[in-house]
PDB file of N, CA and C in Angstrom:
ATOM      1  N   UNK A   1      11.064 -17.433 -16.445  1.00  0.00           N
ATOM      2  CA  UNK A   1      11.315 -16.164 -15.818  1.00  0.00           C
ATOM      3  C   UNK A   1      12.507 -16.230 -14.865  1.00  0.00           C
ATOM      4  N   UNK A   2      12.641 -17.116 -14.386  1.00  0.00           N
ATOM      5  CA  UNK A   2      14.121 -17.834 -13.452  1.00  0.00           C
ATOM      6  C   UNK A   2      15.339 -16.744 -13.685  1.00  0.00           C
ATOM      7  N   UNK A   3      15.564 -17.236 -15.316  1.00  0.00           N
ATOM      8  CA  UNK A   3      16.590 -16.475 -15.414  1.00  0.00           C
ATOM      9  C   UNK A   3      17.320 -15.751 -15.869  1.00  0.00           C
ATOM     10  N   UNK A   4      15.828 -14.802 -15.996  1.00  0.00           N
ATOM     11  CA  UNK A   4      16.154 -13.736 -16.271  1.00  0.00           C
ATOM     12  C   UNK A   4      16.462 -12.482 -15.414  1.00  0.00           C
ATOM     13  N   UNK A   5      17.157 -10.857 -15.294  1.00  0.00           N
ATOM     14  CA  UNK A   5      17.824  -9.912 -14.663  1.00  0.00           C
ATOM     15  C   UNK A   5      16.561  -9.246 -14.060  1.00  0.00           C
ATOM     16  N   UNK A   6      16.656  -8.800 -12.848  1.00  0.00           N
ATOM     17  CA  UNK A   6      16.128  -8.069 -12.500  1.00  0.00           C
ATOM     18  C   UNK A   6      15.401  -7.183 -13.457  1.00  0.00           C
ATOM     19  N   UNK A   7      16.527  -6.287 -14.306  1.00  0.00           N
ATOM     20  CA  UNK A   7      16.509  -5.246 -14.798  1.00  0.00           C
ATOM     21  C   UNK A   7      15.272  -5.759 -16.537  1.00  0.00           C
ATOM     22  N   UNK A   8      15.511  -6.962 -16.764  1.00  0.00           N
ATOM     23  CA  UNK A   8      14.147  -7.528 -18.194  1.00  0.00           C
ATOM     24  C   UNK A   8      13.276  -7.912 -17.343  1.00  0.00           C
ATOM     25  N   UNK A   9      13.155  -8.380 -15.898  1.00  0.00           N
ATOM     26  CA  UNK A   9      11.907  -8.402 -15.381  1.00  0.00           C
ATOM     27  C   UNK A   9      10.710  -7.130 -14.866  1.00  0.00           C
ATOM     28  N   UNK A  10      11.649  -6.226 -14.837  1.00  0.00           N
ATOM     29  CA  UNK A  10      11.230  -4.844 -14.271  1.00  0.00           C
ATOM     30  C   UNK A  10      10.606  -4.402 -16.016  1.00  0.00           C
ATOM     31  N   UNK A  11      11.310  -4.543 -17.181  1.00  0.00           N
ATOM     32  CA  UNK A  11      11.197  -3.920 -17.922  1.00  0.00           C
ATOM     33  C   UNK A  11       9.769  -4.694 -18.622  1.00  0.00           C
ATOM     34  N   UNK A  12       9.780  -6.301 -18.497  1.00  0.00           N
ATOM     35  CA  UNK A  12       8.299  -6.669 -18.714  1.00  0.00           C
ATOM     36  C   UNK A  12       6.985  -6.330 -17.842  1.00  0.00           C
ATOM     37  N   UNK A  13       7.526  -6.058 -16.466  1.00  0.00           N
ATOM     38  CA  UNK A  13       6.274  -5.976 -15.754  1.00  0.00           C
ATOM     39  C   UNK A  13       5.787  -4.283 -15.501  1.00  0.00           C
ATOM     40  N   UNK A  14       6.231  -3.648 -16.689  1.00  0.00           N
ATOM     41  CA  UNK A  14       5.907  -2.263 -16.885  1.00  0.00           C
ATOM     42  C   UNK A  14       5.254  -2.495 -17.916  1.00  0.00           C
ATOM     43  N   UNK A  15       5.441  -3.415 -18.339  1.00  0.00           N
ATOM     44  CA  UNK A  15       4.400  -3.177 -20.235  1.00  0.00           C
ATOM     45  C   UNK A  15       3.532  -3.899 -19.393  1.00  0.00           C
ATOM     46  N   UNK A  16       3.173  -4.619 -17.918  1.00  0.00           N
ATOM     47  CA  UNK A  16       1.929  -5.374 -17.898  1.00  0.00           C
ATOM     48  C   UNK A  16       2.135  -7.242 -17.425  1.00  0.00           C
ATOM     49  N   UNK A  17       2.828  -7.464 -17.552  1.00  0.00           N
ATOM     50  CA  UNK A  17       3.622  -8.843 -17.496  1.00  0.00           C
ATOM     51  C   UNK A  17       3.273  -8.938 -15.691  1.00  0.00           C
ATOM     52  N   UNK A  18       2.531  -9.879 -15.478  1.00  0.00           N
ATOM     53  CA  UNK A  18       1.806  -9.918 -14.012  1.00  0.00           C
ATOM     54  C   UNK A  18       2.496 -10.776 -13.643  1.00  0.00           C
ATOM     55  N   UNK A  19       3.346 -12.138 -14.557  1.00  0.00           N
ATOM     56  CA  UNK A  19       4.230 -13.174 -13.834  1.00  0.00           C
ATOM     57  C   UNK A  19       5.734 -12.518 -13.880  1.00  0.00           C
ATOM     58  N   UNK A  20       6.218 -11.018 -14.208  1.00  0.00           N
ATOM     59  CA  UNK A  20       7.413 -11.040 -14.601  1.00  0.00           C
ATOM     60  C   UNK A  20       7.307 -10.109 -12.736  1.00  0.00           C
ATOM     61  N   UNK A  21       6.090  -9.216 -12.194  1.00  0.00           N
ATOM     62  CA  UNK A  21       6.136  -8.537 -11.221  1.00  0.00           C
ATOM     63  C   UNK A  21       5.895  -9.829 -10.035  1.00  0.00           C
ATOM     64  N   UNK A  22       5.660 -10.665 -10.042  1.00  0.00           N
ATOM     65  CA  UNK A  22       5.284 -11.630  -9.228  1.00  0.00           C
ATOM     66  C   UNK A  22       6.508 -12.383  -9.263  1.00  0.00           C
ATOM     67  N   UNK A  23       7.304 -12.450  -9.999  1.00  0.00           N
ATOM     68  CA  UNK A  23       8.385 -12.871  -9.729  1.00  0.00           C
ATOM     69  C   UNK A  23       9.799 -12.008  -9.171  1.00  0.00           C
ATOM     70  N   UNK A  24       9.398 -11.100  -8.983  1.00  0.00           N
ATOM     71  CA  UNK A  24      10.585  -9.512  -8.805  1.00  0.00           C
ATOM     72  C   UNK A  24       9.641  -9.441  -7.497  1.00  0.00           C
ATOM     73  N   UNK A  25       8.721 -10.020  -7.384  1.00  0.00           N
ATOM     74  CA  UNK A  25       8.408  -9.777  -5.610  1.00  0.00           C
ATOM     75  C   UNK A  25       8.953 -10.793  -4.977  1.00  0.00           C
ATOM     76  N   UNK A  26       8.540 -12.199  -4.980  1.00  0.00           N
ATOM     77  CA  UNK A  26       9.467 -13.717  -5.158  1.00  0.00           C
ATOM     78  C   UNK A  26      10.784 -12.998  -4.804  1.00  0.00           C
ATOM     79  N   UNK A  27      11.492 -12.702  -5.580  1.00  0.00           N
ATOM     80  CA  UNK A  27      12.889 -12.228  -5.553  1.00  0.00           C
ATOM     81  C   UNK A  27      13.239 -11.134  -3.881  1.00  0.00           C
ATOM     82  N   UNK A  28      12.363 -10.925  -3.829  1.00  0.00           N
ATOM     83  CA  UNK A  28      12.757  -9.791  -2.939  1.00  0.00           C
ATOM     84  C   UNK A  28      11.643  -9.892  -1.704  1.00  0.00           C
ATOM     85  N   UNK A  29      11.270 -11.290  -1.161  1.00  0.00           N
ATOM     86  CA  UNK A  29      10.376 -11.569  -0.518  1.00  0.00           C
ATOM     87  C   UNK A  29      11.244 -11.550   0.821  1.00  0.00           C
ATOM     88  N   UNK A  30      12.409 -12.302   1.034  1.00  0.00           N
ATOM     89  CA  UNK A  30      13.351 -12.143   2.344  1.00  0.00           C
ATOM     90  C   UNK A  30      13.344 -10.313   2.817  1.00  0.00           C
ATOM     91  N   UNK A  31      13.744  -9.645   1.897  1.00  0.00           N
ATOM     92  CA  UNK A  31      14.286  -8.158   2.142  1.00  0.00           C
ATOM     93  C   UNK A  31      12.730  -7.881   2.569  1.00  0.00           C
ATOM     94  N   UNK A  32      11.846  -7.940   1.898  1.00  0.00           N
ATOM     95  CA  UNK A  32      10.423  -7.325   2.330  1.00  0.00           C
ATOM     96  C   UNK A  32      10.396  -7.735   3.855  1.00  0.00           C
ATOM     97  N   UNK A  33      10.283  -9.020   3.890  1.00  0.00           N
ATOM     98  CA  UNK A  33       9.836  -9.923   5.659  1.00  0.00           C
ATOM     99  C   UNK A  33      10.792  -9.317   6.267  1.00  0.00           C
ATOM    100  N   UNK A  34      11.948  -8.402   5.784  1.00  0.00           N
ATOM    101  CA  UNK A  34      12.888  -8.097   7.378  1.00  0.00           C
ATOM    102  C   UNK A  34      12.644  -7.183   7.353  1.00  0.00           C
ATOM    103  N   UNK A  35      12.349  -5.936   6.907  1.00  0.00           N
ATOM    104  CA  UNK A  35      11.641  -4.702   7.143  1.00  0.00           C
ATOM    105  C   UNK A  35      10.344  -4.559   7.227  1.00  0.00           C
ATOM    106  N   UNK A  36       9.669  -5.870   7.523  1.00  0.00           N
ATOM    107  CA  UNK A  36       7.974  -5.444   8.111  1.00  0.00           C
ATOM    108  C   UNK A  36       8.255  -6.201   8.856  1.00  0.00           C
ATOM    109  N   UNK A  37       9.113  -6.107   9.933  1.00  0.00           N
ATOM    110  CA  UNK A  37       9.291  -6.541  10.911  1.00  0.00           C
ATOM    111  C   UNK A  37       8.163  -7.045  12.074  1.00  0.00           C
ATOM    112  N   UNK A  38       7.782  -8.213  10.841  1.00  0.00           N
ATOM    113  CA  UNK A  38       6.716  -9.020  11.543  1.00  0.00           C
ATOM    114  C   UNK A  38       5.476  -8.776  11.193  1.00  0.00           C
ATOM    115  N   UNK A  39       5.096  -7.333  10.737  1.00  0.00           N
ATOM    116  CA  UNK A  39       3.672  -6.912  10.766  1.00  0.00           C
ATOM    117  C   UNK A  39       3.046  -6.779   9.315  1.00  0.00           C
ATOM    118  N   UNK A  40       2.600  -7.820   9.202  1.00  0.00           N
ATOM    119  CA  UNK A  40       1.640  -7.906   7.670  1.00  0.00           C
ATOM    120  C   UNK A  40       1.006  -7.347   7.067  1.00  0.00           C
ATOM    121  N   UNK A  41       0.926  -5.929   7.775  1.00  0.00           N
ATOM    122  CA  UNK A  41       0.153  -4.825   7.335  1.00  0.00           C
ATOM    123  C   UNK A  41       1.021  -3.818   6.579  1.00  0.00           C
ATOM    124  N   UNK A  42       2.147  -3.821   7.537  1.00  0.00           N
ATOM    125  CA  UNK A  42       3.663  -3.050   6.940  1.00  0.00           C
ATOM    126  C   UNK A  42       4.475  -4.013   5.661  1.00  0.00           C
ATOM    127  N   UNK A  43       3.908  -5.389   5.499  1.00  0.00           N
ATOM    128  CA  UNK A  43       4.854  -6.326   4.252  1.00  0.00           C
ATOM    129  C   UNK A  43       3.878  -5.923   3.420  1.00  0.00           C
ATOM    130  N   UNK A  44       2.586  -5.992   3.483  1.00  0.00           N
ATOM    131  CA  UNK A  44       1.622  -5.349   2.139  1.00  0.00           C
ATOM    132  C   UNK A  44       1.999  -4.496   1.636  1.00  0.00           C
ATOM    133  N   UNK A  45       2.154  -3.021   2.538  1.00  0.00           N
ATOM    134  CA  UNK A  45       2.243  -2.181   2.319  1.00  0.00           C
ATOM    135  C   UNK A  45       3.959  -1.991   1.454  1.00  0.00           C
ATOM    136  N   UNK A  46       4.954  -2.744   2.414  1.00  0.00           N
ATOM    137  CA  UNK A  46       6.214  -2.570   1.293  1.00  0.00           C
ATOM    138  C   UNK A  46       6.063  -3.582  -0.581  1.00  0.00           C
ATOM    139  N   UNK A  47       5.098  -3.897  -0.541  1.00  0.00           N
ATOM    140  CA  UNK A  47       4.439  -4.750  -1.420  1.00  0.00           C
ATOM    141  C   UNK A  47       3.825  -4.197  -2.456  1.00  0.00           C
ATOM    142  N   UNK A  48       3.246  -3.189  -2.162  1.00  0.00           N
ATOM    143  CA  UNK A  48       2.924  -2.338  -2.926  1.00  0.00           C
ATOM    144  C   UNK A  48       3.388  -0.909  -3.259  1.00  0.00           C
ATOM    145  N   UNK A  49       4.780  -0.946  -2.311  1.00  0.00           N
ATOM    146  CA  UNK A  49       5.297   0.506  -2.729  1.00  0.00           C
ATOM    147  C   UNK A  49       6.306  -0.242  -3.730  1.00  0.00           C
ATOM    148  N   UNK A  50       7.003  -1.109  -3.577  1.00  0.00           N
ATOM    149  CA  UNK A  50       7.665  -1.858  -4.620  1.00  0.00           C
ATOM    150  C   UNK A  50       6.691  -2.142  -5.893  1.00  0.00           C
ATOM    151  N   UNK A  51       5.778  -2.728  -5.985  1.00  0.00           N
ATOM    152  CA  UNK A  51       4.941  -2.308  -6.958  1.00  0.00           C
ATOM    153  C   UNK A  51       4.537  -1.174  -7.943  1.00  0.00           C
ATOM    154  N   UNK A  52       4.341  -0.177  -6.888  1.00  0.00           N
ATOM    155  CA  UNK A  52       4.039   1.643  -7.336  1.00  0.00           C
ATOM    156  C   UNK A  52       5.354   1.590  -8.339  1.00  0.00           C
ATOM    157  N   UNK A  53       6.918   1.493  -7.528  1.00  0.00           N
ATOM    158  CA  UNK A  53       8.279   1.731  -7.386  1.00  0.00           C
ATOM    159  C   UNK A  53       8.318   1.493  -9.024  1.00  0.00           C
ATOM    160  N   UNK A  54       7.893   0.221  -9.288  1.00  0.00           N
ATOM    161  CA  UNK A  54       8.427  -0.426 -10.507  1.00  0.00           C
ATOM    162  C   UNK A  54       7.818   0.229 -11.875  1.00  0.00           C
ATOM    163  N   UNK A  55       6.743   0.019 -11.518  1.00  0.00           N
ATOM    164  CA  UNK A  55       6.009   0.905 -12.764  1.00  0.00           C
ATOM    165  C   UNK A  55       6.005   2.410 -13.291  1.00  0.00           C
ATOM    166  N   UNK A  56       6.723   2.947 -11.717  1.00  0.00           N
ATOM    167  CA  UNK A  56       7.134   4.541 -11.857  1.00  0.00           C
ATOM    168  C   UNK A  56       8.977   4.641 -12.567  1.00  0.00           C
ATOM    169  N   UNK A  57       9.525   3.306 -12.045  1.00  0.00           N
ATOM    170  CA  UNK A  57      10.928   3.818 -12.552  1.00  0.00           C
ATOM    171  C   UNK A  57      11.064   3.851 -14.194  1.00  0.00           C
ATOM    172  N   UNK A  58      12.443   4.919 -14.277  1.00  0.00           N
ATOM    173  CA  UNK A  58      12.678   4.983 -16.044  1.00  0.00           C
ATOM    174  C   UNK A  58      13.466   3.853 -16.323  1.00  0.00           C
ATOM    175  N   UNK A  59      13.383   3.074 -17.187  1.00  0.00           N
ATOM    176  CA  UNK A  59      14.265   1.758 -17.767  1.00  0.00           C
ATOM    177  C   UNK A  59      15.390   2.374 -18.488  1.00  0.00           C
TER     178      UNK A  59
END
């Protein structure tokens, strides 16, 4: 999964692919921790709007 694009990881973890969304979080784990500026309740939460995010966008 390494190395592959954002854009084939987004597109597997819409058909269901639980290591392709776990890795597109991985990816974007720094950007999450600086906008929940500290509070683990607010990194869940951007955790799962990135989640919602992915499965709602059009490929």
């Amino acid at each position: 999964m390494k190395n592959k694009s954002l854009y084939e990881l987004g597109k597997l973890a819409q058909k269901g692919n639980e290591m392709a969304m776990m890795e597109i979080i991985e990816r974007k784990k720094n950007m999450l921790k600086k906008y929940s500026f500290g509070d683990e309740d607010r990194y869940q939460f951007l955790v799962l709007k990135l989640i919602e995010g992915i499965r709602n966008f059009k490929f």
